[in-house]
mmCIF file of C-alpha atoms and ligand atoms in Angstrom:
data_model
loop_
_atom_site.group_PDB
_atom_site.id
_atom_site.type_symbol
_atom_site.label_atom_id
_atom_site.label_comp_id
_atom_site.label_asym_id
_atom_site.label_seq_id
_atom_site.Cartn_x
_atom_site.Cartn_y
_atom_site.Cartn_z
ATOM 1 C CA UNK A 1 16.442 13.357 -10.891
ATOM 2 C CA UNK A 2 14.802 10.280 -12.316
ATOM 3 C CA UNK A 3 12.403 8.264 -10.818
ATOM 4 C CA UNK A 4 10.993 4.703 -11.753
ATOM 5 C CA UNK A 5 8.119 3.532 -10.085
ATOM 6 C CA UNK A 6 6.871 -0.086 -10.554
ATOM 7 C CA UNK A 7 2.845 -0.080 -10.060
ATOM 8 C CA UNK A 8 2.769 3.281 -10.509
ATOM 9 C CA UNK A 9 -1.497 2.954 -12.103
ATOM 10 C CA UNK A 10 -2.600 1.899 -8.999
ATOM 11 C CA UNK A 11 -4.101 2.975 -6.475
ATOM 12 C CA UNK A 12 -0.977 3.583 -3.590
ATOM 13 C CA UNK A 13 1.419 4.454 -6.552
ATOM 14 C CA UNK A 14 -0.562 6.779 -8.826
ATOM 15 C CA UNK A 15 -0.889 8.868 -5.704
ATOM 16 C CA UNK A 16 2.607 8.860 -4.930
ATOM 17 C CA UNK A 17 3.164 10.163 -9.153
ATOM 18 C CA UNK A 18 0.711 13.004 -8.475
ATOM 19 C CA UNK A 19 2.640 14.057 -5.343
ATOM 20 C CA UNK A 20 5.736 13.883 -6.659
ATOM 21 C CA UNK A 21 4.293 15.383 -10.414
ATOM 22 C CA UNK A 22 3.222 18.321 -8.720
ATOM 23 C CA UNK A 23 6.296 19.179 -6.571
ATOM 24 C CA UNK A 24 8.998 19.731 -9.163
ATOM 25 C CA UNK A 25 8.922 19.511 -12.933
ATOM 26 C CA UNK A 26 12.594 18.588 -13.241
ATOM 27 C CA UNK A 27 11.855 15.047 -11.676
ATOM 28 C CA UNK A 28 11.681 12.844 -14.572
ATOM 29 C CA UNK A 29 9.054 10.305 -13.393
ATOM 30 C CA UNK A 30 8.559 6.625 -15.701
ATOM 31 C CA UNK A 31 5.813 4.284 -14.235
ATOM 32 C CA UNK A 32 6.544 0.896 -15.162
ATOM 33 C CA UNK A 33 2.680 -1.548 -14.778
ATOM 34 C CA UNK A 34 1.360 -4.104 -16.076
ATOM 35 C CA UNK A 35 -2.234 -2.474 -16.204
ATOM 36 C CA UNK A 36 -3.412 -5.797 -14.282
ATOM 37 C CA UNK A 37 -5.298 -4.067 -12.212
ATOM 38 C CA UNK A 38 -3.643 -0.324 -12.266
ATOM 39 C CA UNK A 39 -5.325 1.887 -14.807
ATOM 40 C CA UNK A 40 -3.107 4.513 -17.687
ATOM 41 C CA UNK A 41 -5.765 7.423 -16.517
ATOM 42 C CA UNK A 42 -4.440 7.155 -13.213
ATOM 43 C CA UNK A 43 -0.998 8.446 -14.206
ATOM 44 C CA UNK A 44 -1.436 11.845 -14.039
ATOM 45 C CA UNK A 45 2.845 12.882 -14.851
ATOM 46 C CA UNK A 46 5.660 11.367 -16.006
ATOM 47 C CA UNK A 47 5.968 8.712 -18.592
ATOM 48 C CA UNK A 48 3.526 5.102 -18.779
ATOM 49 C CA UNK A 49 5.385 1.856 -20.000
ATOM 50 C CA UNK A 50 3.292 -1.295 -19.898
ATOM 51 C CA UNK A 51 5.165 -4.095 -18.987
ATOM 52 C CA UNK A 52 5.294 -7.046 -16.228
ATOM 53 C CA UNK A 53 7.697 -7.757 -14.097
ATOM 54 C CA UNK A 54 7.781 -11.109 -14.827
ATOM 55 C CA UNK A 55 9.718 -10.306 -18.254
ATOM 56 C CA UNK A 56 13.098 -9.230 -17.042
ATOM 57 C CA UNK A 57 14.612 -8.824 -20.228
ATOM 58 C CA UNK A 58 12.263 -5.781 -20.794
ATOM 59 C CA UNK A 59 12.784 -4.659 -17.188
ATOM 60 C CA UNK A 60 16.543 -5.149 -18.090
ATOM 61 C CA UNK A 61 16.277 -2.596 -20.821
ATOM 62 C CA UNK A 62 13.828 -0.304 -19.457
ATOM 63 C CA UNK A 63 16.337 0.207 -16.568
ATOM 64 C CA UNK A 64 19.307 0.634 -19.011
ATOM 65 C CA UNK A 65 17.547 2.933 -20.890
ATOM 66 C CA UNK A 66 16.140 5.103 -18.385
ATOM 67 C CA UNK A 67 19.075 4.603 -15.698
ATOM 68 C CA UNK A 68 16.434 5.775 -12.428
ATOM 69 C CA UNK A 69 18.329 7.217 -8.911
ATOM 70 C CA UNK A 70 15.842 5.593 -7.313
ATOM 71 C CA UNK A 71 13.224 2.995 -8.142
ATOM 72 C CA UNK A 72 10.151 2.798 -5.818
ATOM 73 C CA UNK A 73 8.531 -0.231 -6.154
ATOM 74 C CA UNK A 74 4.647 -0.801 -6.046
ATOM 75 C CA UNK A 75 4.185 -3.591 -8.307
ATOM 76 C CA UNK A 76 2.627 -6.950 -6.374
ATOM 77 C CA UNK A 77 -0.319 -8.412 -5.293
ATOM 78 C CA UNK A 78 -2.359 -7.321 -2.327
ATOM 79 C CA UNK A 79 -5.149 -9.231 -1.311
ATOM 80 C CA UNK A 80 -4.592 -11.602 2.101
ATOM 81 C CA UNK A 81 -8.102 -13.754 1.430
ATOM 82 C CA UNK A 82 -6.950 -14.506 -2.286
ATOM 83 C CA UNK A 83 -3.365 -15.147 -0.979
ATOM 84 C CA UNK A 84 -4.306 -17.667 1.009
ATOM 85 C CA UNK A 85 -6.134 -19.729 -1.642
ATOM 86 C CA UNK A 86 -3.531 -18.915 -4.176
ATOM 87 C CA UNK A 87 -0.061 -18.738 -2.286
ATOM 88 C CA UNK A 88 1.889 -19.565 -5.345
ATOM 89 C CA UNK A 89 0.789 -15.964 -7.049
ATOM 90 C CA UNK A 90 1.916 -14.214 -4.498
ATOM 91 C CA UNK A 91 5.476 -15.588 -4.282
ATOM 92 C CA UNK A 92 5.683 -15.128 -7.951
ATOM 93 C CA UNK A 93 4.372 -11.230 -8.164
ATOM 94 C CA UNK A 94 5.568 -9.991 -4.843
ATOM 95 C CA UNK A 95 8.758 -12.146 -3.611
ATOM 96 C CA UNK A 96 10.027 -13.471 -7.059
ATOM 97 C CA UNK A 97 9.675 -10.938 -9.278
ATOM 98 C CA UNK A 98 11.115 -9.049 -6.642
ATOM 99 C CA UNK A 99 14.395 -9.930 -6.413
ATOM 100 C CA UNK A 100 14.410 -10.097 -10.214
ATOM 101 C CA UNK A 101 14.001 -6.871 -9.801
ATOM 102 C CA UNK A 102 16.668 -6.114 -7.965
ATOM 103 C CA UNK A 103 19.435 -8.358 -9.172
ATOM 104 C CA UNK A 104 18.662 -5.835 -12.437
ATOM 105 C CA UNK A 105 18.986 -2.827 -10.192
ATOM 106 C CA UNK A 106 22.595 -3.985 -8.838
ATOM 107 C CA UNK A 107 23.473 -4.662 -12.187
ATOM 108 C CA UNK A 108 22.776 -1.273 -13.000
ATOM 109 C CA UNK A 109 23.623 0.516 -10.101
ATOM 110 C CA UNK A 110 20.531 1.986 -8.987
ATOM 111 C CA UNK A 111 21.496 2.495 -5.040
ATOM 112 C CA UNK A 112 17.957 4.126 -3.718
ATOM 113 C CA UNK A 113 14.746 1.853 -3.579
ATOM 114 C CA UNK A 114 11.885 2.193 -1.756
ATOM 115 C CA UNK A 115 10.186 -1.154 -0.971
ATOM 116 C CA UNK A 116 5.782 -0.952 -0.615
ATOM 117 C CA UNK A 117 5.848 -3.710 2.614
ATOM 118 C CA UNK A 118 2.865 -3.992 4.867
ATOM 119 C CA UNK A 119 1.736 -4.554 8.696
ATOM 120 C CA UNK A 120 0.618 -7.924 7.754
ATOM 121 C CA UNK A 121 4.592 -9.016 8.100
ATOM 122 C CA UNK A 122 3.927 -8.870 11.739
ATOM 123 C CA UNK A 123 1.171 -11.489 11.859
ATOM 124 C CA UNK A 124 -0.690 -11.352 14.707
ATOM 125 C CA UNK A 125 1.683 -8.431 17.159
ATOM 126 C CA UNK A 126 2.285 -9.455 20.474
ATOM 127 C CA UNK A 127 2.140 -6.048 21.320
ATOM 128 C CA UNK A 128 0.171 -2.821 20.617
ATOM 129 C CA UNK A 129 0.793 -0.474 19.162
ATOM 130 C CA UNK A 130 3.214 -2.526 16.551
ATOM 131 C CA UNK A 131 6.876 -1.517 16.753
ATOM 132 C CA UNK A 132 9.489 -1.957 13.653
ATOM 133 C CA UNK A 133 11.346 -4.138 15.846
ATOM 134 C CA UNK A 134 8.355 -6.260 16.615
ATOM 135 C CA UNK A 135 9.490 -9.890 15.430
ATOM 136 C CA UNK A 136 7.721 -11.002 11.838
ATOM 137 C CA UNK A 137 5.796 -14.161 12.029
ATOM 138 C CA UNK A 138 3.489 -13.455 9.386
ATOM 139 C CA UNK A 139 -0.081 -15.362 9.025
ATOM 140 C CA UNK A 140 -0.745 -14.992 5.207
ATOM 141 C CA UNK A 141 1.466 -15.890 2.396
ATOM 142 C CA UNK A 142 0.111 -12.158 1.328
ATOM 143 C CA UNK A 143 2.503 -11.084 4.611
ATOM 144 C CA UNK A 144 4.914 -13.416 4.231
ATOM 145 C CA UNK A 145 5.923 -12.605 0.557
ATOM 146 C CA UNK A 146 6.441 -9.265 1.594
ATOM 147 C CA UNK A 147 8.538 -10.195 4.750
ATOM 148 C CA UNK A 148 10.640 -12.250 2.394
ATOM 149 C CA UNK A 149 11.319 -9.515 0.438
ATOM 150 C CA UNK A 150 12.696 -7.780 3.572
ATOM 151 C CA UNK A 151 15.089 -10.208 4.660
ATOM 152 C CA UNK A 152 16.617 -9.701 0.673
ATOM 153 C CA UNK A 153 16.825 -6.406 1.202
ATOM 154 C CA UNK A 154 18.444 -6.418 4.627
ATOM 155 C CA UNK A 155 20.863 -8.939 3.389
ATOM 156 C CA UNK A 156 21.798 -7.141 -0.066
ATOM 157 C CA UNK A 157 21.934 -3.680 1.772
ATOM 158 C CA UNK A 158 24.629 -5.669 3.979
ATOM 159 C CA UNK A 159 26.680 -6.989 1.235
ATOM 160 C CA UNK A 160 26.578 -3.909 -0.546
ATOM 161 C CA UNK A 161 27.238 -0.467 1.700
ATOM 162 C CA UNK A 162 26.211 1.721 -1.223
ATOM 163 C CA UNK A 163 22.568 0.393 -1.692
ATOM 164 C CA UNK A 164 20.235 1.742 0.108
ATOM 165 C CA UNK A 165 16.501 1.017 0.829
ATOM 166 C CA UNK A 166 13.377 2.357 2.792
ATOM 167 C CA UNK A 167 10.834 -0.293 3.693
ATOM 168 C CA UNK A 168 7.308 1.677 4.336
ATOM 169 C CA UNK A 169 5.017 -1.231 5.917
ATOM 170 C CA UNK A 170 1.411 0.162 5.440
ATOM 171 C CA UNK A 171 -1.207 -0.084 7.846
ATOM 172 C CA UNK A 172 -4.749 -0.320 6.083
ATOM 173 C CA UNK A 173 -4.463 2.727 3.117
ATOM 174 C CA UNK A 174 -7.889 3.900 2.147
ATOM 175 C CA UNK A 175 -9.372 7.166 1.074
ATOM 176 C CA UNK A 176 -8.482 9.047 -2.575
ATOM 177 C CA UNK A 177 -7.044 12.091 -3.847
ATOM 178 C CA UNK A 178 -9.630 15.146 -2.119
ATOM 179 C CA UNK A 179 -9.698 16.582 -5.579
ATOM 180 C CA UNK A 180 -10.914 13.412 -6.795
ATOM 181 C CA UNK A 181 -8.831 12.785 -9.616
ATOM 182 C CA UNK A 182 -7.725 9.638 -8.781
ATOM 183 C CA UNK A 183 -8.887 6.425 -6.143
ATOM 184 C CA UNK A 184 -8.659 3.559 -5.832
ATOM 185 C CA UNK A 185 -10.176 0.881 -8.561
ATOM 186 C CA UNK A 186 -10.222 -2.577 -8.965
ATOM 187 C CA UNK A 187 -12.823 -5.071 -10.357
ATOM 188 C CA UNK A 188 -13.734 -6.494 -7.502
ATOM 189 C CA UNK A 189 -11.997 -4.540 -4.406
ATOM 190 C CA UNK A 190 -12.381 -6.636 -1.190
ATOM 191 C CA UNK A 191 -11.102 -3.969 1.123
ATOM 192 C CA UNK A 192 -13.536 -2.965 3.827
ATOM 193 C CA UNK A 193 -14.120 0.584 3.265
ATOM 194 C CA UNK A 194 -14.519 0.374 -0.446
ATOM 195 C CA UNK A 195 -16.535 -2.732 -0.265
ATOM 196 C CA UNK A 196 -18.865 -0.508 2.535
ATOM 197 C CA UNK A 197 -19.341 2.204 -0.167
ATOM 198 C CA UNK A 198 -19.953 -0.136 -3.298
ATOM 199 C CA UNK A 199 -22.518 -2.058 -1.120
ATOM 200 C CA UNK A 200 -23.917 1.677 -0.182
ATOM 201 C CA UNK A 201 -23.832 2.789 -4.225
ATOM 202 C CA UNK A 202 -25.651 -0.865 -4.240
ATOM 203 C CA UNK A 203 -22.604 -3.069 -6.153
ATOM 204 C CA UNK A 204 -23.302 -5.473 -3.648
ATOM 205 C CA UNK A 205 -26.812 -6.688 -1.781
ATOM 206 C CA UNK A 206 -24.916 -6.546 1.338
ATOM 207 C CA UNK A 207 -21.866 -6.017 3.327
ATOM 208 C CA UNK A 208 -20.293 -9.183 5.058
ATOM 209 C CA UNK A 209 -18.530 -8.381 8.494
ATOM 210 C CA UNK A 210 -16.084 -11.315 8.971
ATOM 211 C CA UNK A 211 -15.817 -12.256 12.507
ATOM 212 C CA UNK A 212 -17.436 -10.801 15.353
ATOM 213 C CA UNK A 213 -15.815 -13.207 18.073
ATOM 214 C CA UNK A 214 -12.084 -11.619 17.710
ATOM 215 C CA UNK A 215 -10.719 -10.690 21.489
ATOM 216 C CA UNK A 216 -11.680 -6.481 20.736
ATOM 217 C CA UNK A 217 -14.103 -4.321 22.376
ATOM 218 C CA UNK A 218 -17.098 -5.647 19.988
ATOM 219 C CA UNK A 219 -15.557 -8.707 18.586
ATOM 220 C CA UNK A 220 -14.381 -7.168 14.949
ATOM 221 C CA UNK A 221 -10.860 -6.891 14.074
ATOM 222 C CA UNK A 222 -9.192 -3.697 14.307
ATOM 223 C CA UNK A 223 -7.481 -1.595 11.626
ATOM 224 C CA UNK A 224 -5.117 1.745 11.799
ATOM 225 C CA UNK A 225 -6.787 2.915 8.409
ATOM 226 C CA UNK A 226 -4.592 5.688 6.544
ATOM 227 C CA UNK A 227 -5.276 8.064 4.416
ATOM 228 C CA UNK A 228 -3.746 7.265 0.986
ATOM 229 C CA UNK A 229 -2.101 10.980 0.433
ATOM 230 C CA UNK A 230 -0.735 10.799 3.768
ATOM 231 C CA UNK A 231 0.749 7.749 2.867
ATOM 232 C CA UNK A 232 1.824 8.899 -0.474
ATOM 233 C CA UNK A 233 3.640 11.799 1.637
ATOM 234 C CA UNK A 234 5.835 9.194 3.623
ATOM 235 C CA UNK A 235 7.028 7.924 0.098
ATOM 236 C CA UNK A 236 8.296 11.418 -0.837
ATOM 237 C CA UNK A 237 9.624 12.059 2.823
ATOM 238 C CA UNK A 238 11.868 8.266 2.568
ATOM 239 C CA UNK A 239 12.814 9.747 -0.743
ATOM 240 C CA UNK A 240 14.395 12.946 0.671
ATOM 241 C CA UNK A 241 15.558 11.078 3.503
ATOM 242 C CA UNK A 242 17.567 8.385 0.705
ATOM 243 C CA UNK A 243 18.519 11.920 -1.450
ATOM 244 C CA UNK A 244 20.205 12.935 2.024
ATOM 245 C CA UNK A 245 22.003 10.471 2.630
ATOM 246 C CA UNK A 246 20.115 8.196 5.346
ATOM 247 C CA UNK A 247 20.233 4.670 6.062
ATOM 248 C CA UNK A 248 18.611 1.888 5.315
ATOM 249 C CA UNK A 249 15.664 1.091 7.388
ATOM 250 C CA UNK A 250 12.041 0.561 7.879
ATOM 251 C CA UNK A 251 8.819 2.759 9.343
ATOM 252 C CA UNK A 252 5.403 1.607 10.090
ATOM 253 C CA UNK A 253 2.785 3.926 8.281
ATOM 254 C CA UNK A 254 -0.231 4.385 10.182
ATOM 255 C CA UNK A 255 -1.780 7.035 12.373
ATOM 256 C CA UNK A 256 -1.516 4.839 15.423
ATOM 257 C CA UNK A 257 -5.256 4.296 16.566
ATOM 258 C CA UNK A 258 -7.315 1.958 15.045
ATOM 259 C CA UNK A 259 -11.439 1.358 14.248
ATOM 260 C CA UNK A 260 -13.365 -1.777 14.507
ATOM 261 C CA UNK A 261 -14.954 -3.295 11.431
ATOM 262 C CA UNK A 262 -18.321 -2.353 13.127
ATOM 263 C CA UNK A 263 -16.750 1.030 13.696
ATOM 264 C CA UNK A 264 -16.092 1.675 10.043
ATOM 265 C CA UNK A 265 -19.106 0.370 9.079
ATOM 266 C CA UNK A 266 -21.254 3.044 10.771
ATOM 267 C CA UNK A 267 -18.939 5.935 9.657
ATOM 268 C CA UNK A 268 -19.813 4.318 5.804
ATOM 269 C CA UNK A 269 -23.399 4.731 6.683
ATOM 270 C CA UNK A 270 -23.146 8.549 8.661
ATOM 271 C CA UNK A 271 -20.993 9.793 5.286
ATOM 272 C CA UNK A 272 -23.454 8.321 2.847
ATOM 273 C CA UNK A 273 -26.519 8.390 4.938
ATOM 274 C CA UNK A 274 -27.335 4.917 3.556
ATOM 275 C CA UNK A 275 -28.154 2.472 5.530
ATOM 276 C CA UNK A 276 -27.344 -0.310 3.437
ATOM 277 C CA UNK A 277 -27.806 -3.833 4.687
ATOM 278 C CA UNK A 278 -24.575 -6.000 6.753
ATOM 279 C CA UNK A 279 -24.507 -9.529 7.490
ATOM 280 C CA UNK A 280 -22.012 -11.068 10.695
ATOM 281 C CA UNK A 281 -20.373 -13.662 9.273
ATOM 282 C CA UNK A 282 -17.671 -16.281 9.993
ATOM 283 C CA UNK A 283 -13.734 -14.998 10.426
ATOM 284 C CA UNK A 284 -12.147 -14.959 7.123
ATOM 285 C CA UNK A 285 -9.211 -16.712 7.210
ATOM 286 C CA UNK A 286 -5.696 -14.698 7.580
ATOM 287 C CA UNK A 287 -6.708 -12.160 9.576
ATOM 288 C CA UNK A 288 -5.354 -10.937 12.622
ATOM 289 C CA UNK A 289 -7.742 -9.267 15.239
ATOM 290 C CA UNK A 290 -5.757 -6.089 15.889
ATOM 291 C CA UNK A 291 -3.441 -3.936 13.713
ATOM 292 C CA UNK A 292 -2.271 -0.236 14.801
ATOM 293 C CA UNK A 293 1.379 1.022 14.254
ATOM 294 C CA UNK A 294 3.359 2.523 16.512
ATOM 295 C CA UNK A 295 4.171 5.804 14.508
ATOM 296 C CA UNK A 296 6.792 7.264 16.719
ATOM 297 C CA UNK A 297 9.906 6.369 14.040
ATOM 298 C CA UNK A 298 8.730 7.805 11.260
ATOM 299 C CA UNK A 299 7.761 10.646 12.610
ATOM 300 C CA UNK A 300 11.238 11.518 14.141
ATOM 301 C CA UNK A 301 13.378 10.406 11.571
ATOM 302 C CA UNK A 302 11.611 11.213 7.962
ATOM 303 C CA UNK A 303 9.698 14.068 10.001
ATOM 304 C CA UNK A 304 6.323 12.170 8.718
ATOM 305 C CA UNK A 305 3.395 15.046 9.172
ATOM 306 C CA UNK A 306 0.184 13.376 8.671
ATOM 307 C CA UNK A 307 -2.738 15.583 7.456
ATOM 308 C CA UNK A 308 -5.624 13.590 7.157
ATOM 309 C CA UNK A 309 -5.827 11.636 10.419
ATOM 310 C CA UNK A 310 -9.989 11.356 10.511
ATOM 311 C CA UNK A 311 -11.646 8.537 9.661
ATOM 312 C CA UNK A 312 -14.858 10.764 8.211
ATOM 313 C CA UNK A 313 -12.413 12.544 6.090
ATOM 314 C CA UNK A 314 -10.875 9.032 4.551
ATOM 315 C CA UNK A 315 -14.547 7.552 4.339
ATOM 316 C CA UNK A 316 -15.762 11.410 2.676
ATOM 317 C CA UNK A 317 -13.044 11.492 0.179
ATOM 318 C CA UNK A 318 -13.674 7.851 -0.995
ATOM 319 C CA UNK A 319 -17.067 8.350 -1.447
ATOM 320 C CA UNK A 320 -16.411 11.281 -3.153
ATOM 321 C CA UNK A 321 -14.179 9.422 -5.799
ATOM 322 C CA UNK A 322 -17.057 5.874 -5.791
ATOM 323 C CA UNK A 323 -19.417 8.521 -7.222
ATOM 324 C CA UNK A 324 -17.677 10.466 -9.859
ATOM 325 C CA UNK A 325 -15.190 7.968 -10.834
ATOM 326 C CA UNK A 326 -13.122 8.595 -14.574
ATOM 327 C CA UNK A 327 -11.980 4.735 -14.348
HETATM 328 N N1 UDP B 1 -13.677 -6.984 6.343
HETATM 329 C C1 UDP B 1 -15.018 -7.309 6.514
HETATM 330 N N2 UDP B 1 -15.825 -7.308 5.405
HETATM 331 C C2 UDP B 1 -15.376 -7.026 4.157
HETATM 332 C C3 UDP B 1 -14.003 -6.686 3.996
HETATM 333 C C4 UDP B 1 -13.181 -6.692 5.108
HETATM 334 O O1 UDP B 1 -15.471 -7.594 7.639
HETATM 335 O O2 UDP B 1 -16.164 -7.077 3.201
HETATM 336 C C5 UDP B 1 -12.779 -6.964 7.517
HETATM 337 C C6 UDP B 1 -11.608 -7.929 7.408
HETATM 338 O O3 UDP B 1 -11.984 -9.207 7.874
HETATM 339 C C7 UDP B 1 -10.583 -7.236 8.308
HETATM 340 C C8 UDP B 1 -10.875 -5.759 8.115
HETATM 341 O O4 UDP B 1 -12.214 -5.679 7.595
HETATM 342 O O5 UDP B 1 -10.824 -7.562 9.652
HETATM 343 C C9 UDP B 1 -9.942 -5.083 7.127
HETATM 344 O O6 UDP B 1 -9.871 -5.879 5.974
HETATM 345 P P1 UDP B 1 -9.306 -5.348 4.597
HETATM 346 O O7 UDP B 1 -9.504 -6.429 3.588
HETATM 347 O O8 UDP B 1 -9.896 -4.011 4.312
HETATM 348 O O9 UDP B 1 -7.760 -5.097 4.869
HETATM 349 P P2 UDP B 1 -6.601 -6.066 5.449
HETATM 350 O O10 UDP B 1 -6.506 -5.720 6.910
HETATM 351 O O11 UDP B 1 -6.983 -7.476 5.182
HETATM 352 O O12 UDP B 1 -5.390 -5.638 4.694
#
């Protein structure tokens, strides 16, 4: 079986390779990044191409050449603070070059893909724990690229009964590979948990909480954080589920609980017994106060078995891979 993966030298996607490396060495694996902010080390199987999405004529021949079963695709932009001050990138990398994307897969027949779409699609849930039939309204172009990306998808999987797609929308992914090989890296990483142990290592003179006035039990927003691995796992399970013959749909990917900023904050300092110092600061704009999935769908139907629900393990694991880093 062959398997392209856009973004596959980053941090959600080089997981997924090592997963999917170590199960079987008669799946042909060919990571297709830019490098923009994934990393070559981080591919630990399979083959590396560097090249952008943007250039569809390489894309075009990439996917002629290699002629993937199924593409999982990675590739985008992920930050909701910088898509908010810079919408236009995030239409371009995650919506645009999207459907690029797959107008080349239709042309080449590639019926499986699995589509890297997020909880922020939902905006701020009028109910929770989120459901995948929860309406989208997202908040953040960040959300709102991705949800656009859905509504292709939906539409093309109508038009077309042999093309079929898993949407996994991720929750907050954190933690890194607990043998350390791999984590997640990026210049300047503005996700809480990393942030936390870069301010502990002393990257950063403090740690910023944003908003402490949000309608929650101590004012900071709430996250379902999940491990990265266990997230990697649902990827492999949608693939099965594609290889089998199942439907398109979509699954939430969380744990279905969720920690307060303030929360997380301690567990950063009980982990790495620093006590490093944290400023309350104003809301940042984009974010919604509460995020948890309802899990209950993937669960039943990919038969989803998280194995590192525990916040101390995510935070433990991370730390691990801030200290003794390769890249
Ligand atoms: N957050 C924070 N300080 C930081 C980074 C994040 O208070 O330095 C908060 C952020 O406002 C949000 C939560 O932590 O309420 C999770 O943010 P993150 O950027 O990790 O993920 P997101 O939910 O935006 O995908």
């Amino acid at each position: 079986m062959k398997v392209l993966i856009t973004g596959g030298a980053g941090y959600i996607g080089s997981h997924v390779v090592k997963l999917l490396g170590q199960l079987n060495s008669d799946i042909d694996i060919l990571v297709v990044d830019n490098l923009s902010t994934g990393h070559k080390e981080a591919v630990l199987y399979g083959k590396l191409i560097k090249a952008d999405l943007e250039y569809t004529g390489i894309i075009e021949k990439i996917i002629k050449d290699f002629k993937p079963d199924v593409v999982i695709h990675f590739a985008a932009s992920i930050e909701v603070a910088e898509s908010v001050q810079n919408p236009v990138k995030y239409y371009k990398n995650n919506t645009a070059n999207t459907i690029n994307l797959l107008e080349i897969i239709k042309k080449y027949k590639v019926n499986k893909f699995i589509f890297s779409s997020t909880a922020a699609v939902y905006g701020n849930p009028k109910e929770v724990p989120i459901k995948e039939t929860a309406s989208l309204s997202p908040i953040n172009p960040y959300g709102q690229s991705k949800a656009f990306v859905e509504e292709v998808l939906r539409d093309l999987s109508k038009s077309d009964k042999d093309f079929k797609y898993v949407s996994l929308r991720y929750f907050n992914v954190a933690g890194a590979d607990p043998e350390g090989k791999i984590g997640q890296s990026y210049k300047n990483a503005t996700h809480l948990i990393t942030r936390a142990l870069k301010t502990a290592k002393g990257e950063y003179e403090k740690l910023y909480i944003f908003g402490t006035d949000y309608p929650t039990k101590d004012g900071t927003c709430i996250r379902d954080y999940i491990h990265v691995v266990d997230l990697a796992q649902a990827h492999l399970d949608a693939l099965s589920y594609l290889l089998e013959g199942g439907e398109s749909d979509i699954f939430n990917c969380g744990y279905g609980y969720g920690y307060s900023v303030k929360e997380v904050v301690d567990t950063v300092k009980k982990i790495t017994r620093i006590d490093f110092p944290v400023e309350e600061t104003d809301r940042r704009p984009g974010d919604p106060a509460v995020l948890v999935a309802d899990n209950t769908k993937i669960k039943d139907v990919l038969d989803w078995k998280p194995n590192y629900d525990d916040l101390e393990f995510i935070v433990k694991t991370a730390w691990n891979w801030e200290q003794n880093r390769r890249f």
